[in-house]
PDB file of C-alpha atoms in Angstrom:
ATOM      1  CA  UNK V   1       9.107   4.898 -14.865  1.00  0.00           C
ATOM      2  CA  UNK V   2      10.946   7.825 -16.701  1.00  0.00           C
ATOM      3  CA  UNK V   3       9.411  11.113 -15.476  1.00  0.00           C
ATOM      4  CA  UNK V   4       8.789   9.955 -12.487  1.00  0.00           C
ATOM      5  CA  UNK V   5       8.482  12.644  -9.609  1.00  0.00           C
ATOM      6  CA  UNK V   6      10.510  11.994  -6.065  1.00  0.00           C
ATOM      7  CA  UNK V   7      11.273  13.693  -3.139  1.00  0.00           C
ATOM      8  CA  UNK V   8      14.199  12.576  -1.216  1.00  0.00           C
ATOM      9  CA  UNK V   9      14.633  13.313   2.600  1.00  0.00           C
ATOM     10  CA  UNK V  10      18.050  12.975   4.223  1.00  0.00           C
ATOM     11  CA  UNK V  11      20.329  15.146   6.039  1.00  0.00           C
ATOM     12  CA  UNK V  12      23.626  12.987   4.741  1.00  0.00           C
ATOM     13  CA  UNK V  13      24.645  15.685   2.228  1.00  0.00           C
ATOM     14  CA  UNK V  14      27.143  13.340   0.861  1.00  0.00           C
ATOM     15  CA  UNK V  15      24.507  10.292   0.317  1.00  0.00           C
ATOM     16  CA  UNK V  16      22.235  12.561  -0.960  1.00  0.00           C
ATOM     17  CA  UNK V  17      24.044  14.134  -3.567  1.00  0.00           C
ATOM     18  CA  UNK V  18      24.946  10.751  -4.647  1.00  0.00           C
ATOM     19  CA  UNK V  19      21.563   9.131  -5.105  1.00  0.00           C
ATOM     20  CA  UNK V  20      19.918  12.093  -6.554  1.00  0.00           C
ATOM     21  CA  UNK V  21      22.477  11.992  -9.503  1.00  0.00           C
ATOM     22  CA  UNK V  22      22.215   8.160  -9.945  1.00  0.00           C
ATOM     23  CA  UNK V  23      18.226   8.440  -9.942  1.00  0.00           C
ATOM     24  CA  UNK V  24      18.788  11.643 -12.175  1.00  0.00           C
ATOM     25  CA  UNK V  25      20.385   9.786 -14.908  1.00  0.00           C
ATOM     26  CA  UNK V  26      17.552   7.097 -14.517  1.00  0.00           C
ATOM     27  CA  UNK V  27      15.518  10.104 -16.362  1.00  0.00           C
ATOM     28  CA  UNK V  28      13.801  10.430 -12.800  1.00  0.00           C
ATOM     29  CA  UNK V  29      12.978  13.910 -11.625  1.00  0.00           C
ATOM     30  CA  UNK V  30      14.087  14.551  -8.028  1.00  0.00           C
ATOM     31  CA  UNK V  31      13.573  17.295  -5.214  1.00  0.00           C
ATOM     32  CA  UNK V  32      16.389  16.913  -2.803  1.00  0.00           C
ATOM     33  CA  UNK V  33      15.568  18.545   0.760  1.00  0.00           C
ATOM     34  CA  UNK V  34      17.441  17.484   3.800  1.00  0.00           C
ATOM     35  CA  UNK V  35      14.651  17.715   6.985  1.00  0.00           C
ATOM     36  CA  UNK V  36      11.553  16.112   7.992  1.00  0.00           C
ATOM     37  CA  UNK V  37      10.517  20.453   8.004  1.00  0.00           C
ATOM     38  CA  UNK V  38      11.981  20.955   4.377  1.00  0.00           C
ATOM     39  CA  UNK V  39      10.413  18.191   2.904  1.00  0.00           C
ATOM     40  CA  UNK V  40       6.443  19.440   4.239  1.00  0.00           C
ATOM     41  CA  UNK V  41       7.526  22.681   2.418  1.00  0.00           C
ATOM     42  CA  UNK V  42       8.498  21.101  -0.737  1.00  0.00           C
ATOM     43  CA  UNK V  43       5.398  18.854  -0.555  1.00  0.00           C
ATOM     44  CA  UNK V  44       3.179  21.883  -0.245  1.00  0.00           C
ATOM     45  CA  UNK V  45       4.368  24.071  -2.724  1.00  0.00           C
ATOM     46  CA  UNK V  46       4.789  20.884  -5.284  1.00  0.00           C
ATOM     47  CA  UNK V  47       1.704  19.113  -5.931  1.00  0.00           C
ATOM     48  CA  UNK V  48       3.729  16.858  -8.903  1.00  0.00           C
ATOM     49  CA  UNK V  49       5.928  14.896  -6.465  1.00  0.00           C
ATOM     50  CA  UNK V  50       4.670  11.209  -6.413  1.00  0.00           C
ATOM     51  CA  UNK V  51       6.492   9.440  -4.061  1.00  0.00           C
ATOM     52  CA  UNK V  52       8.624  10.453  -1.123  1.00  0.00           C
ATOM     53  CA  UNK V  53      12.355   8.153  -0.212  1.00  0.00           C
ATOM     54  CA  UNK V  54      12.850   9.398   3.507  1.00  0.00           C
ATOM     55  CA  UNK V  55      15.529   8.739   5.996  1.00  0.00           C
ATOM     56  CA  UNK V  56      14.491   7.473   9.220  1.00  0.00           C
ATOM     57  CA  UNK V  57      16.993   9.275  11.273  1.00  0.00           C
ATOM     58  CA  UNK V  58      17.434  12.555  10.966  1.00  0.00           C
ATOM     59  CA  UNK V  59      17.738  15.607  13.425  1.00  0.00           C
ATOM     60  CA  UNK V  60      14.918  17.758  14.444  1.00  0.00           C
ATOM     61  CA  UNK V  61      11.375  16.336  12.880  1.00  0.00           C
ATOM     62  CA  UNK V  62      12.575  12.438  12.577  1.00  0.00           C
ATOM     63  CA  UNK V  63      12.000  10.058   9.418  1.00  0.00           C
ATOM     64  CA  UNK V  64       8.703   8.773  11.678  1.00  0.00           C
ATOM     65  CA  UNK V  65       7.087  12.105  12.625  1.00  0.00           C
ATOM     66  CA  UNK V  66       7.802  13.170   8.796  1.00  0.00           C
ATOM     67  CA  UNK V  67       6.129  10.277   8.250  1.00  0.00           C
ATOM     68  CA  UNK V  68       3.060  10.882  10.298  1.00  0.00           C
ATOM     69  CA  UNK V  69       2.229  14.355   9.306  1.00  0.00           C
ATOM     70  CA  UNK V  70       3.028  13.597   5.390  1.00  0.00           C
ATOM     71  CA  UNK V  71       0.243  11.099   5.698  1.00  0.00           C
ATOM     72  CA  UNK V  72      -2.026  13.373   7.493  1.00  0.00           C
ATOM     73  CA  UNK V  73      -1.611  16.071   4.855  1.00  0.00           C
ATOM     74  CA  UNK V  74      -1.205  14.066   1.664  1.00  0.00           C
ATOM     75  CA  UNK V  75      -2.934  10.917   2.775  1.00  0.00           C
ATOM     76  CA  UNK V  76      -2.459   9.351  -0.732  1.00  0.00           C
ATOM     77  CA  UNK V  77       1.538   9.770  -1.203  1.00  0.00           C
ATOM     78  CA  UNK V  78       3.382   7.030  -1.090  1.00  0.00           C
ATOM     79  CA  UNK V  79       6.540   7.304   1.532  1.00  0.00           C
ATOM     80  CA  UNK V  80       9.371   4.585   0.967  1.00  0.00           C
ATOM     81  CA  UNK V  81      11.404   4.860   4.905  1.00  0.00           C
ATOM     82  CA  UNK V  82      15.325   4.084   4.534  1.00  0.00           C
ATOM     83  CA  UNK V  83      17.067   3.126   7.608  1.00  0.00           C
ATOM     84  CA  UNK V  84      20.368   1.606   8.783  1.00  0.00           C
ATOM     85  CA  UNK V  85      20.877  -1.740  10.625  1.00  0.00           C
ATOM     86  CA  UNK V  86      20.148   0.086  14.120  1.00  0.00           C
ATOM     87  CA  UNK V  87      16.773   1.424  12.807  1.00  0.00           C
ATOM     88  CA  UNK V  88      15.074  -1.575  11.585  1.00  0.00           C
ATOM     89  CA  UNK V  89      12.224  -1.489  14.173  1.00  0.00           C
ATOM     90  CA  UNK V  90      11.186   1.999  13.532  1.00  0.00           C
ATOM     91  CA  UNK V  91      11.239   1.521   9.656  1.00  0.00           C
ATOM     92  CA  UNK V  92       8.648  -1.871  11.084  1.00  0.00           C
ATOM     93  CA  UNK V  93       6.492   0.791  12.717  1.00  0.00           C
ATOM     94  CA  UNK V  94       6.890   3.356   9.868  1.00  0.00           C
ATOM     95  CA  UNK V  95       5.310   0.666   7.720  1.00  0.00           C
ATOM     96  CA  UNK V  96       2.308   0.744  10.726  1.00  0.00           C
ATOM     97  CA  UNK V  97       1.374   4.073   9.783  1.00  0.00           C
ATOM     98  CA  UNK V  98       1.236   4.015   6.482  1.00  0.00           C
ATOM     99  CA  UNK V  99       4.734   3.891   4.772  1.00  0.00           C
ATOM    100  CA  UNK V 100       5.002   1.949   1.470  1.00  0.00           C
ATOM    101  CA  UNK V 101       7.707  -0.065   2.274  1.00  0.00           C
ATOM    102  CA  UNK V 102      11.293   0.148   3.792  1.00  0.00           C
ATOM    103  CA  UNK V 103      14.999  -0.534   2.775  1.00  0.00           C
ATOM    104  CA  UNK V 104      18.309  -0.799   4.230  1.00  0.00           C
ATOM    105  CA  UNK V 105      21.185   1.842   4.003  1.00  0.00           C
ATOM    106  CA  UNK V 106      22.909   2.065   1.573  1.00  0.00           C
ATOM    107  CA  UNK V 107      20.927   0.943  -0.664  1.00  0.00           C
ATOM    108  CA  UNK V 108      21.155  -1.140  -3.781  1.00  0.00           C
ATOM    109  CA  UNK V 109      20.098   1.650  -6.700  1.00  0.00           C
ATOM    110  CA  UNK V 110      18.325  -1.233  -8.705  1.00  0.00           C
ATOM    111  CA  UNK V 111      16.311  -2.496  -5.493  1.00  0.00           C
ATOM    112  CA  UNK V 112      15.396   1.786  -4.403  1.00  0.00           C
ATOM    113  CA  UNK V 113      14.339   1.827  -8.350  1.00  0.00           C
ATOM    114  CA  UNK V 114      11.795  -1.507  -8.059  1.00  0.00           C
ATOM    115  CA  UNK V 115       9.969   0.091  -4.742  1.00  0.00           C
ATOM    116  CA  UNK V 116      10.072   3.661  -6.291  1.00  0.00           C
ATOM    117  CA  UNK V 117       8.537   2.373  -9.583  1.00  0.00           C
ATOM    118  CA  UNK V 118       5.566  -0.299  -7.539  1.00  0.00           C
ATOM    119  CA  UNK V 119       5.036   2.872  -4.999  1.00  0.00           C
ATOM    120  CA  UNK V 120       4.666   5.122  -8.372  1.00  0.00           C
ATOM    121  CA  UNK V 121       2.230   2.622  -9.621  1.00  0.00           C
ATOM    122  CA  UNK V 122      -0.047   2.252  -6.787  1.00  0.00           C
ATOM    123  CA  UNK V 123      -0.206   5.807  -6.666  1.00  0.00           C
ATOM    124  CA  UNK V 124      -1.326   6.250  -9.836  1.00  0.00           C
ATOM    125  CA  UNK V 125      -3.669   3.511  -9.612  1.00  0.00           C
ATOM    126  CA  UNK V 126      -5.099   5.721  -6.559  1.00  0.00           C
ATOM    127  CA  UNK V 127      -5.013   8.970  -8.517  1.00  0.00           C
ATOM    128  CA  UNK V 128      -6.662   7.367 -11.458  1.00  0.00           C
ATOM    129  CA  UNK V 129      -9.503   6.247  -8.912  1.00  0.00           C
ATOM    130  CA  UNK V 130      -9.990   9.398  -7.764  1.00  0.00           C
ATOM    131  CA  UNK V 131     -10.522  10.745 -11.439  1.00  0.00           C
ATOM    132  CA  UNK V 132     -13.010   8.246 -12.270  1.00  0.00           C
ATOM    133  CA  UNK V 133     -15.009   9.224  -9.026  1.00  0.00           C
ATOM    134  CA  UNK V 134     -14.720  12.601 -10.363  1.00  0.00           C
ATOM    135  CA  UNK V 135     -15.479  12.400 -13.366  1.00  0.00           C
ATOM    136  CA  UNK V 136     -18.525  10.408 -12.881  1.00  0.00           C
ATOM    137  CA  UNK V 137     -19.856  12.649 -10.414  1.00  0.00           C
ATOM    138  CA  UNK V 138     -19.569  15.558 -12.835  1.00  0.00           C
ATOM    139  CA  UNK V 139     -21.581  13.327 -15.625  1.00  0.00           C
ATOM    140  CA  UNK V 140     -24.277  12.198 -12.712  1.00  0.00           C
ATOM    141  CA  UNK V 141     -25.217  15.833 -12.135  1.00  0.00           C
ATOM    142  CA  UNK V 142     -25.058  16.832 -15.799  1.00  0.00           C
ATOM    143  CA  UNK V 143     -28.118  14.699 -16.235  1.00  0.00           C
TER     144      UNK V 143
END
């Protein structure tokens, strides 16, 4: 789990701040944006991020149309959607299209920590898929 890459959406300053130095000292390397726009930037200039923790409500682009076009342009990254008590349903339907999984704000650091590290191993699993595929592919037309 050390070394793992995260981007965290959330335009809370304040909360922010906070969870990127708690995750920080977990030996966990974290991009801290705070839009739905920001965070398509930072995805598309920074191919090493692995999994994306993303607020549900935010101004402008929302946690759910973040959501959307992440998945259209990076269908393999995993998203974990946090939400507070009055968002529940839309973290439900985040989970519809494609988010990992969701939890409540604020958070417990230990529980953010378990989904980060199962989200970071299914998309390794999915990366390491993709290798093999590759790989193969190259040896098949070798011969």
């Amino acid at each position: 789990m050390e070394n793992a890459k995260l981007l965290l959406v959330d335009d809370e300053k304040g909360f922010l701040d906070t969870i990127t130095k708690r995750l920080e000292k977990r030996k966990l390397k974290i991009w801290a944006v705070y839009s739905g726009e920001d965070a398509l930037v930072e995805l598309e200039k920074n191919t090493a991020i692995e999994v994306v923790v993303l607020d549900v409500k935010m101004p402008g682009m929302d946690g759910i149309e973040t959501l959307v076009e992440i998945k259209k342009r990076f269908p393999l990254m995993e998203v974990i959607m946090l939400t507070g008590h009055a968002t529940v349903e839309t973290a439900i339907d985040g989970m519809k299209l494609g988010a990992f999984d969701y939890l409540m704000k604020p958070c417990d650091i230990d529980e953010l920590i378990s989904k980060v590290k199962e989200a970071i191993e299914k998309k390794r699993q999915h990366d390491e898929k993709i290798m093999e595929a590759r790989i193969k592919e190259i040896s098949d037309r070798m011969v």
